[in-house]
Amino acid sequence: MKKIAFLTAAAAAALATPALARDDQWYVEADVGAVKAENIFNLTGVGNAGVLKTKAGYDFGGIVGYDFGGFRLEAEASFRRVEEANFTTATQSFTNAQVGGGAEALSFMANGLLDFGPDNGLQGFIGGGVGVGRVKNAVLTAVNAVNVNDSDTGLAWQALAGVRAPVTDHVDIGLKYRFYNQNGNDLVNNAGRNVRTR
């Protein structure tokens, strides 16, 4: 989300419900939760000015994975979005009422996870993923020259950790923390200036 490296780097916490997650089996998972983005810098393309601060937002996604026992591999598609809070340039400041827009990222990731703990009780996991993400940033004010409404696609990575526990023989429920990062997104603002967010 900043560098969600959301242009940026982004951190997200999500509630996960993996179904059929057992040793030597395929499983599916649905995630939904809250996300908080770091501040997004350099949206004016001049001297790192143009800082977008955002509110808490949402994160959701789906996963297909295979459980090898103590290790899992996953294919994940997820989306996250945050709305604007305020925007400042070197000479101007826009409150929440004066700016629209926000930041969002759609990603497709391959994850690897290490599990620890019993399958029939509380189990923890840590891991990470790498893939491709498409980030969009929008800053909409009454001053067109500082506005941005553009997107970029690039390499993304994430760190994952969480806990899960079975609620039936075939369904687990858990809590997941995600730090998602997509650095160095190249955008063009409404003044035609190249913007490389950080």
Coordinates of N, CA and C in Angstrom, one line a residue:
M1 N 0.6 -0.5 0.0 CA 0.0 0.0 0.0 C 1.0 0.9 0.0
K2 N 2.0 1.2 0.6 CA 3.0 2.2 0.2 C 3.9 1.5 -0.6
K3 N 4.4 1.9 -1.4 CA 5.2 0.9 -1.9 C 4.4 -0.3 -1.7
I4 N 3.0 -0.2 -1.7 CA 2.4 -1.5 -1.5 C 3.1 -2.3 -2.3
A5 N 3.8 -1.2 -1.5 CA 4.6 -0.7 -2.0 C 3.5 -0.7 -2.9
F6 N 2.0 -0.1 -2.3 CA 0.7 -0.1 -2.9 C 0.8 1.0 -3.8
L7 N 1.9 1.0 -3.9 CA 2.6 1.9 -4.6 C 3.7 2.3 -3.9
T8 N 4.4 1.9 -3.2 CA 4.3 1.5 -2.3 C 4.4 0.5 -1.4
A9 N 4.2 0.1 -0.2 CA 4.3 -1.1 0.6 C 3.1 -1.2 1.4
A10 N 2.5 -2.4 1.5 CA 1.2 -2.5 2.2 C 1.2 -3.5 3.2
A11 N 0.6 -3.3 4.3 CA 0.4 -4.4 5.4 C -1.0 -4.7 5.6
A12 N -1.4 -5.9 5.7 CA -2.8 -6.3 5.8 C -2.9 -7.4 6.8
A13 N -4.0 -7.4 7.6 CA -4.4 -8.5 8.5 C -5.7 -9.0 8.0
A14 N -5.9 -10.4 7.9 CA -7.1 -10.9 7.3 C -7.5 -12.1 8.1
L15 N -8.9 -12.3 8.1 CA -9.5 -13.5 8.6 C -9.5 -14.6 7.5
A16 N -9.0 -15.8 7.8 CA -9.0 -16.8 6.8 C -9.8 -18.0 7.1
T17 N -10.4 -18.6 6.2 CA -11.2 -19.9 6.4 C -10.7 -20.9 5.4
P18 N -9.6 -21.6 5.7 CA -9.2 -22.7 4.8 C -10.1 -23.9 4.9
A19 N -10.6 -24.5 3.8 CA -11.4 -25.7 3.9 C -10.6 -26.9 3.4
L20 N -10.8 -28.0 4.0 CA -10.1 -29.3 3.6 C -8.6 -29.2 3.7
A21 N -8.1 -28.4 4.7 CA -6.6 -28.3 4.8 C -6.1 -29.4 5.7
R22 N -5.6 -30.4 5.1 CA -5.0 -31.6 5.8 C -3.8 -32.1 5.0
D23 N -3.0 -32.9 5.7 CA -1.8 -33.4 5.1 C -2.1 -34.2 3.8
D24 N -1.2 -33.9 2.8 CA -1.3 -34.6 1.5 C -2.7 -34.5 0.9
Q25 N -3.2 -33.3 0.9 CA -4.5 -33.0 0.3 C -4.5 -31.6 -0.3
W26 N -5.4 -31.4 -1.3 CA -5.7 -30.1 -1.8 C -6.6 -29.4 -0.9
Y27 N -6.6 -28.1 -0.9 CA -7.6 -27.3 -0.1 C -7.9 -26.0 -0.8
V28 N -9.0 -25.4 -0.4 CA -9.3 -24.0 -0.9 C -9.5 -23.1 0.3
E29 N -9.3 -21.9 0.1 CA -9.3 -20.9 1.2 C -10.0 -19.6 0.8
A30 N -10.7 -19.0 1.6 CA -11.3 -17.6 1.4 C -10.8 -16.7 2.5
D31 N -10.3 -15.5 2.1 CA -9.8 -14.6 3.1 C -10.6 -13.3 3.0
V32 N -10.9 -12.7 4.1 CA -11.4 -11.3 4.2 C -10.9 -10.6 5.4
G33 N -10.6 -9.3 5.3 CA -10.0 -8.7 6.5 C -9.8 -7.2 6.2
A34 N -9.1 -6.6 7.2 CA -8.8 -5.2 7.1 C -7.3 -4.9 6.7
V35 N -7.1 -3.8 6.1 CA -5.7 -3.5 5.6 C -5.4 -2.0 5.9
K36 N -4.1 -1.8 6.2 CA -3.6 -0.4 6.4 C -2.4 -0.2 5.5
A37 N -2.4 0.9 4.8 CA -1.3 1.2 3.9 C -0.4 2.2 4.5
E38 N 0.9 2.1 4.2 CA 1.8 3.1 4.6 C 1.6 4.4 3.7
N39 N 2.1 5.5 4.1 CA 2.0 6.7 3.3 C 2.7 6.5 2.0
I40 N 2.1 7.1 0.9 CA 2.6 7.0 -0.4 C 3.2 8.3 -0.8
F41 N 4.5 8.3 -1.2 CA 5.3 9.5 -1.4 C 5.5 9.7 -2.9
N42 N 5.9 11.0 -3.2 CA 6.4 11.4 -4.6 C 5.3 11.4 -5.6
L43 N 4.0 11.7 -5.2 CA 2.9 11.7 -6.2 C 2.9 12.9 -7.1
T44 N 3.7 13.9 -6.8 CA 3.8 15.0 -7.7 C 5.0 14.9 -8.7
G45 N 5.9 13.9 -8.4 CA 7.0 13.7 -9.2 C 8.1 14.7 -9.1
V46 N 8.1 15.6 -8.1 CA 9.1 16.6 -7.8 C 9.5 16.6 -6.4
G47 N 10.8 16.3 -6.2 CA 11.4 16.3 -4.9 C 10.7 15.5 -3.8
N48 N 10.2 14.4 -4.2 CA 9.5 13.5 -3.2 C 8.2 14.2 -2.6
A49 N 7.8 15.3 -3.2 CA 6.6 16.0 -2.7 C 5.3 15.2 -3.2
G50 N 4.2 15.4 -2.5 CA 3.0 14.8 -2.9 C 2.8 13.5 -2.0
V51 N 2.3 13.7 -0.8 CA 2.2 12.5 0.1 C 0.7 12.2 0.3
L52 N 0.3 11.0 0.0 CA -1.0 10.6 0.2 C -1.1 9.7 1.5
K53 N -1.9 10.2 2.4 CA -2.2 9.4 3.6 C -3.6 8.8 3.4
T54 N -3.8 7.5 3.9 CA -5.0 6.8 3.6 C -5.6 6.3 4.9
K55 N -6.9 5.9 4.8 CA -7.6 5.3 5.9 C -7.4 3.8 5.9
A56 N -7.9 3.1 6.9 CA -7.9 1.7 6.9 C -8.9 1.2 5.8
G57 N -8.6 0.1 5.1 CA -9.4 -0.4 4.1 C -9.7 -1.9 4.2
Y58 N -9.9 -2.5 3.1 CA -10.3 -3.9 3.1 C -9.4 -4.7 2.2
D59 N -9.4 -6.0 2.5 CA -8.6 -7.0 1.7 C -9.4 -8.3 1.6
F60 N -9.4 -8.9 0.4 CA -10.1 -10.2 0.3 C -9.4 -11.0 -0.8
G61 N -9.6 -12.3 -0.8 CA -8.9 -13.1 -1.8 C -9.3 -14.6 -1.7
G62 N -8.8 -15.3 -2.6 CA -9.1 -16.8 -2.6 C -7.8 -17.5 -2.9
I63 N -7.7 -18.7 -2.4 CA -6.5 -19.6 -2.5 C -6.8 -21.0 -2.9
V64 N -6.0 -21.6 -3.7 CA -6.0 -23.1 -3.9 C -4.6 -23.5 -3.5
G65 N -4.5 -24.5 -2.6 CA -3.2 -25.0 -2.2 C -3.2 -26.5 -2.0
Y66 N -1.9 -26.9 -1.7 CA -1.7 -28.3 -1.4 C -0.9 -28.4 -0.2
D67 N -1.3 -29.3 0.8 CA -0.7 -29.5 2.1 C 0.2 -30.7 2.0
F68 N 1.5 -30.5 2.1 CA 2.5 -31.6 2.0 C 2.7 -32.2 3.4
G69 N 2.2 -31.6 4.5 CA 2.5 -32.0 5.8 C 2.9 -30.8 6.6
G70 N 4.2 -30.6 6.7 CA 4.7 -29.5 7.4 C 4.9 -28.3 6.5
F71 N 4.6 -28.5 5.2 CA 4.9 -27.4 4.2 C 3.7 -27.3 3.3
R72 N 3.3 -26.1 2.9 CA 2.2 -25.9 2.0 C 2.6 -25.0 0.8
L73 N 2.1 -25.3 -0.4 CA 2.2 -24.4 -1.5 C 0.8 -23.9 -2.0
E74 N 0.8 -22.6 -2.3 CA -0.5 -22.0 -2.6 C -0.4 -21.2 -3.9
A75 N -1.5 -21.1 -4.6 CA -1.8 -20.1 -5.7 C -2.8 -19.2 -5.2
E76 N -2.6 -17.9 -5.1 CA -3.5 -16.9 -4.5 C -3.8 -15.8 -5.4
A77 N -5.1 -15.4 -5.4 CA -5.5 -14.1 -6.0 C -6.1 -13.3 -5.0
S78 N -5.7 -12.0 -4.9 CA -6.3 -11.1 -3.8 C -6.4 -9.7 -4.3
F79 N -7.2 -8.9 -3.6 CA -7.4 -7.5 -3.9 C -7.5 -6.7 -2.6
R80 N -6.9 -5.5 -2.6 CA -7.0 -4.7 -1.4 C -7.2 -3.2 -1.8
R81 N -7.9 -2.5 -1.0 CA -8.1 -1.0 -1.3 C -8.2 -0.2 -0.1
V82 N -7.7 1.0 -0.1 CA -7.8 2.0 0.9 C -8.2 3.3 0.3
E83 N -9.0 4.1 1.1 CA -9.5 5.4 0.6 C -8.6 6.5 1.2
E84 N -8.6 7.6 0.5 CA -7.8 8.7 0.9 C -8.2 9.3 2.2
A85 N -7.2 9.8 3.0 CA -7.4 10.6 4.2 C -7.1 12.0 4.0
N86 N -5.9 12.3 3.5 CA -5.5 13.7 3.1 C -4.3 13.6 2.1
F87 N -4.0 14.7 1.5 CA -2.9 14.8 0.5 C -2.2 16.1 0.7
T88 N -0.9 16.1 0.7 CA -0.1 17.3 0.8 C 1.0 17.4 -0.3
T89 N 1.2 18.6 -0.8 CA 2.3 18.8 -1.7 C 3.3 19.7 -1.0
A90 N 4.3 20.2 -1.7 CA 5.3 21.1 -1.1 C 4.7 22.5 -0.7
T91 N 3.6 22.8 -1.4 CA 3.0 24.2 -1.1 C 1.5 24.1 -0.7
Q92 N 0.8 22.9 -0.8 CA -0.6 22.9 -0.6 C -0.9 21.7 0.3
S93 N -2.1 21.8 1.0 CA -2.5 20.7 1.8 C -4.0 20.5 1.5
F94 N -4.5 19.3 1.3 CA -5.9 19.0 1.0 C -6.4 18.1 2.1
T95 N -7.5 18.5 2.7 CA -8.1 17.7 3.8 C -8.9 16.5 3.1
N96 N -9.5 15.7 3.9 CA -10.3 14.6 3.4 C -11.4 15.0 2.6
A97 N -12.0 16.2 3.0 CA -13.2 16.7 2.2 C -12.8 17.3 0.9
Q98 N -11.5 17.6 0.7 CA -11.0 18.3 -0.5 C -10.3 17.3 -1.5
V99 N -10.2 16.0 -1.1 CA -9.5 15.1 -2.0 C -10.3 13.8 -2.1
G100 N -10.3 13.2 -3.3 CA -10.9 11.9 -3.5 C -9.8 11.0 -4.0
G101 N -10.2 9.7 -4.1 CA -9.3 8.7 -4.6 C -8.9 7.7 -3.6
G102 N -7.6 7.2 -3.7 CA -7.1 6.2 -2.8 C -6.1 5.3 -3.5
A103 N -5.9 4.1 -3.0 CA -4.9 3.2 -3.6 C -5.5 1.8 -3.5
E104 N -5.1 1.0 -4.5 CA -5.6 -0.4 -4.5 C -4.6 -1.2 -5.3
A105 N -4.6 -2.5 -5.0 CA -3.7 -3.5 -5.6 C -4.4 -4.8 -5.8
L106 N -4.3 -5.3 -7.1 CA -4.8 -6.7 -7.4 C -3.5 -7.5 -7.6
S107 N -3.4 -8.7 -7.0 CA -2.2 -9.5 -7.1 C -2.5 -10.9 -7.3
F108 N -1.6 -11.6 -8.0 CA -1.6 -13.0 -8.2 C -0.2 -13.6 -7.7
M109 N -0.3 -14.4 -6.6 CA 0.9 -14.8 -5.9 C 1.1 -16.3 -5.8
A110 N 2.3 -16.8 -5.7 CA 2.6 -18.1 -5.4 C 3.2 -18.1 -4.0
N111 N 2.6 -18.8 -3.0 CA 3.0 -18.8 -1.6 C 3.6 -20.1 -1.2
G112 N 4.6 -20.0 -0.2 CA 5.1 -21.2 0.5 C 5.0 -21.0 2.0
L113 N 4.4 -21.9 2.7 CA 4.2 -21.8 4.1 C 4.7 -23.0 4.9
L114 N 5.3 -22.7 6.1 CA 5.7 -23.7 7.0 C 4.7 -23.8 8.2
D115 N 4.2 -25.0 8.5 CA 3.2 -25.2 9.5 C 3.9 -25.7 10.8
F116 N 3.4 -25.3 11.9 CA 3.9 -25.9 13.2 C 2.7 -26.1 14.1
G117 N 2.7 -27.2 14.8 CA 1.6 -27.5 15.7 C 0.7 -28.7 15.2
P118 N -0.2 -29.2 16.0 CA -1.0 -30.4 15.6 C -2.1 -30.0 14.6
D119 N -2.4 -30.9 13.7 CA -3.5 -30.7 12.7 C -4.9 -30.6 13.5
N120 N -5.0 -31.3 14.6 CA -6.2 -31.4 15.3 C -6.4 -30.3 16.4
G121 N -5.5 -29.3 16.4 CA -5.5 -28.3 17.4 C -5.0 -27.0 16.8
L122 N -4.7 -26.0 17.7 CA -4.2 -24.7 17.3 C -2.9 -24.9 16.5
Q123 N -2.8 -24.4 15.3 CA -1.6 -24.5 14.5 C -1.1 -23.2 14.0
G124 N 0.2 -22.9 14.0 CA 0.7 -21.7 13.5 C 1.4 -21.9 12.1
F125 N 1.6 -20.8 11.4 CA 2.3 -20.9 10.1 C 3.0 -19.6 9.8
I126 N 4.1 -19.7 9.1 CA 4.8 -18.5 8.6 C 5.2 -18.8 7.1
G127 N 5.4 -17.8 6.4 CA 5.8 -18.0 5.0 C 5.9 -16.7 4.2
G128 N 5.9 -16.9 2.9 CA 6.0 -15.7 2.0 C 5.5 -16.1 0.6
G129 N 5.4 -15.1 -0.2 CA 5.0 -15.3 -1.6 C 5.6 -14.3 -2.5
V130 N 5.6 -14.6 -3.8 CA 6.1 -13.7 -4.8 C 5.1 -13.9 -6.0
G131 N 5.0 -12.8 -6.8 CA 4.1 -12.8 -7.9 C 4.0 -11.5 -8.6
V132 N 2.9 -11.2 -9.2 CA 2.7 -10.0 -10.0 C 1.5 -9.2 -9.4
G133 N 1.6 -7.9 -9.3 CA 0.6 -7.1 -8.8 C 0.3 -5.9 -9.7
R134 N -0.9 -5.4 -9.8 CA -1.3 -4.2 -10.5 C -1.8 -3.2 -9.5
V135 N -1.1 -2.1 -9.4 CA -1.4 -1.1 -8.4 C -2.0 0.1 -9.1
K136 N -3.0 0.7 -8.4 CA -3.6 2.0 -8.9 C -3.6 3.0 -7.8
N137 N -3.2 4.2 -8.2 CA -3.3 5.3 -7.2 C -4.1 6.4 -7.9
A138 N -5.0 7.0 -7.1 CA -5.8 8.1 -7.5 C -5.8 9.2 -6.5
V139 N -5.4 10.4 -6.9 CA -5.5 11.6 -6.1 C -6.4 12.6 -6.9
L140 N -7.5 13.0 -6.4 CA -8.5 13.8 -7.2 C -8.8 15.1 -6.3
T141 N -8.3 16.2 -6.7 CA -8.5 17.5 -6.0 C -9.0 18.5 -7.0
A142 N -9.2 19.8 -6.6 CA -9.7 20.9 -7.4 C -8.5 21.4 -8.3
V143 N -7.3 21.0 -7.9 CA -6.1 21.5 -8.6 C -5.6 20.4 -9.5
N144 N -6.0 20.5 -10.8 CA -5.7 19.4 -11.7 C -4.2 19.0 -11.9
A145 N -3.4 20.0 -11.8 CA -1.9 19.8 -12.0 C -1.3 18.8 -11.0
V146 N -1.9 18.6 -9.8 CA -1.3 17.7 -8.8 C -2.1 16.4 -8.8
N147 N -3.1 16.2 -9.6 CA -3.9 15.0 -9.6 C -3.2 13.9 -10.3
V148 N -3.5 12.7 -9.8 CA -3.0 11.4 -10.4 C -4.1 10.4 -10.5
N149 N -4.2 9.7 -11.6 CA -5.2 8.6 -11.7 C -4.6 7.6 -12.7
D150 N -3.7 6.8 -12.2 CA -2.9 5.9 -13.1 C -2.6 4.6 -12.4
S151 N -2.1 3.6 -13.1 CA -1.8 2.3 -12.6 C -0.5 1.7 -13.2
D152 N 0.0 0.7 -12.5 CA 1.3 0.1 -13.0 C 1.3 -1.4 -12.6
T153 N 1.9 -2.2 -13.3 CA 2.0 -3.6 -13.0 C 3.5 -4.0 -12.8
G154 N 3.8 -4.8 -11.8 CA 5.1 -5.1 -11.5 C 5.3 -6.3 -10.5
L155 N 6.5 -6.6 -10.2 CA 6.8 -7.7 -9.2 C 6.3 -7.3 -7.8
A156 N 5.7 -8.3 -7.2 CA 5.2 -8.1 -5.8 C 5.7 -9.2 -4.9
W157 N 5.8 -8.9 -3.7 CA 6.2 -10.0 -2.7 C 5.4 -9.8 -1.4
Q158 N 5.3 -10.8 -0.6 CA 4.6 -10.7 0.7 C 5.1 -11.6 1.7
A159 N 5.0 -11.2 3.0 CA 5.3 -12.0 4.1 C 4.0 -12.4 4.8
L160 N 3.9 -13.6 5.3 CA 2.6 -14.1 5.8 C 2.9 -14.8 7.2
A161 N 2.0 -14.7 8.1 CA 2.0 -15.4 9.4 C 0.6 -15.5 9.9
G162 N 0.4 -16.5 10.7 CA -1.0 -16.6 11.3 C -1.2 -17.9 12.1
V163 N -2.4 -18.1 12.6 CA -2.8 -19.2 13.3 C -4.1 -19.8 12.7
R164 N -4.3 -21.1 12.9 CA -5.6 -21.6 12.4 C -5.9 -22.8 13.4
A165 N -7.2 -23.2 13.4 CA -7.7 -24.3 14.2 C -8.9 -24.9 13.5
P166 N -9.1 -26.3 13.6 CA -10.2 -26.9 13.0 C -11.5 -26.6 13.7
V167 N -12.6 -26.4 12.9 CA -13.9 -26.3 13.5 C -14.8 -27.5 13.2
T168 N -14.4 -28.2 12.1 CA -15.0 -29.5 11.8 C -13.9 -30.4 11.2
D169 N -14.2 -31.6 10.8 CA -13.2 -32.5 10.2 C -12.6 -32.0 8.9
H170 N -13.4 -31.1 8.3 CA -13.0 -30.6 6.9 C -12.8 -29.1 6.8
V171 N -13.0 -28.4 7.9 CA -12.9 -26.9 7.8 C -12.1 -26.4 9.0
D172 N -11.2 -25.5 8.6 CA -10.4 -24.7 9.6 C -10.8 -23.3 9.5
I173 N -10.6 -22.5 10.6 CA -10.8 -21.1 10.6 C -9.5 -20.5 11.3
G174 N -9.1 -19.3 10.8 CA -7.8 -18.8 11.3 C -7.7 -17.3 11.2
L175 N -6.6 -16.8 11.7 CA -6.3 -15.4 11.6 C -5.0 -15.2 10.9
K176 N -4.9 -14.4 9.8 CA -3.7 -14.2 9.0 C -3.2 -12.8 9.0
Y177 N -1.9 -12.6 9.1 CA -1.3 -11.3 8.9 C -0.5 -11.3 7.6
R178 N -0.7 -10.3 6.8 CA 0.0 -10.2 5.5 C 0.7 -8.8 5.4
F179 N 2.0 -8.8 5.0 CA 2.7 -7.6 4.7 C 3.0 -7.7 3.2
Y180 N 2.3 -6.9 2.4 CA 2.4 -6.9 0.9 C 3.2 -5.7 0.4
N181 N 4.1 -6.0 -0.5 CA 4.9 -4.9 -1.0 C 5.1 -4.9 -2.5
Q182 N 4.9 -3.8 -3.2 CA 5.2 -3.7 -4.6 C 5.9 -2.4 -4.8
N183 N 7.2 -2.4 -5.0 CA 8.0 -1.2 -5.0 C 8.1 -0.5 -6.4
G184 N 8.4 0.8 -6.3 CA 8.8 1.5 -7.5 C 7.8 1.5 -8.6
N185 N 6.6 1.9 -8.4 CA 5.5 1.9 -9.4 C 5.7 3.2 -10.2
D186 N 5.6 3.1 -11.5 CA 5.8 4.2 -12.4 C 4.5 4.7 -13.0
L187 N 4.1 5.9 -12.6 CA 2.8 6.5 -13.0 C 3.1 7.8 -13.7
V188 N 2.0 8.4 -14.3 CA 2.0 9.7 -14.9 C 0.9 10.5 -14.3
N189 N 1.2 11.7 -13.8 CA 0.1 12.5 -13.2 C -0.5 13.4 -14.3
N190 N -1.5 14.2 -13.8 CA -2.3 14.9 -14.8 C -1.6 16.0 -15.5
A191 N -0.4 16.4 -14.9 CA 0.4 17.4 -15.5 C 1.4 16.8 -16.5
G192 N 1.3 15.5 -16.7 CA 2.2 14.8 -17.7 C 3.5 14.5 -17.1
R193 N 3.7 14.7 -15.8 CA 5.0 14.4 -15.2 C 5.1 13.0 -14.7
N194 N 6.2 12.4 -15.0 CA 6.5 11.0 -14.5 C 6.5 10.9 -13.0
V195 N 5.9 10.0 -12.4 CA 5.8 9.8 -11.0 C 6.3 8.4 -10.7
R196 N 7.3 8.2 -9.9 CA 7.8 6.9 -9.4 C 7.5 6.9 -7.9
T197 N 6.5 6.2 -7.4 CA 6.1 6.3 -6.0 C 7.1 5.5 -5.2
R198 N 7.1 5.8 -3.9 CA 7.9 5.1 -3.0 C 7.2 5.1 -1.6

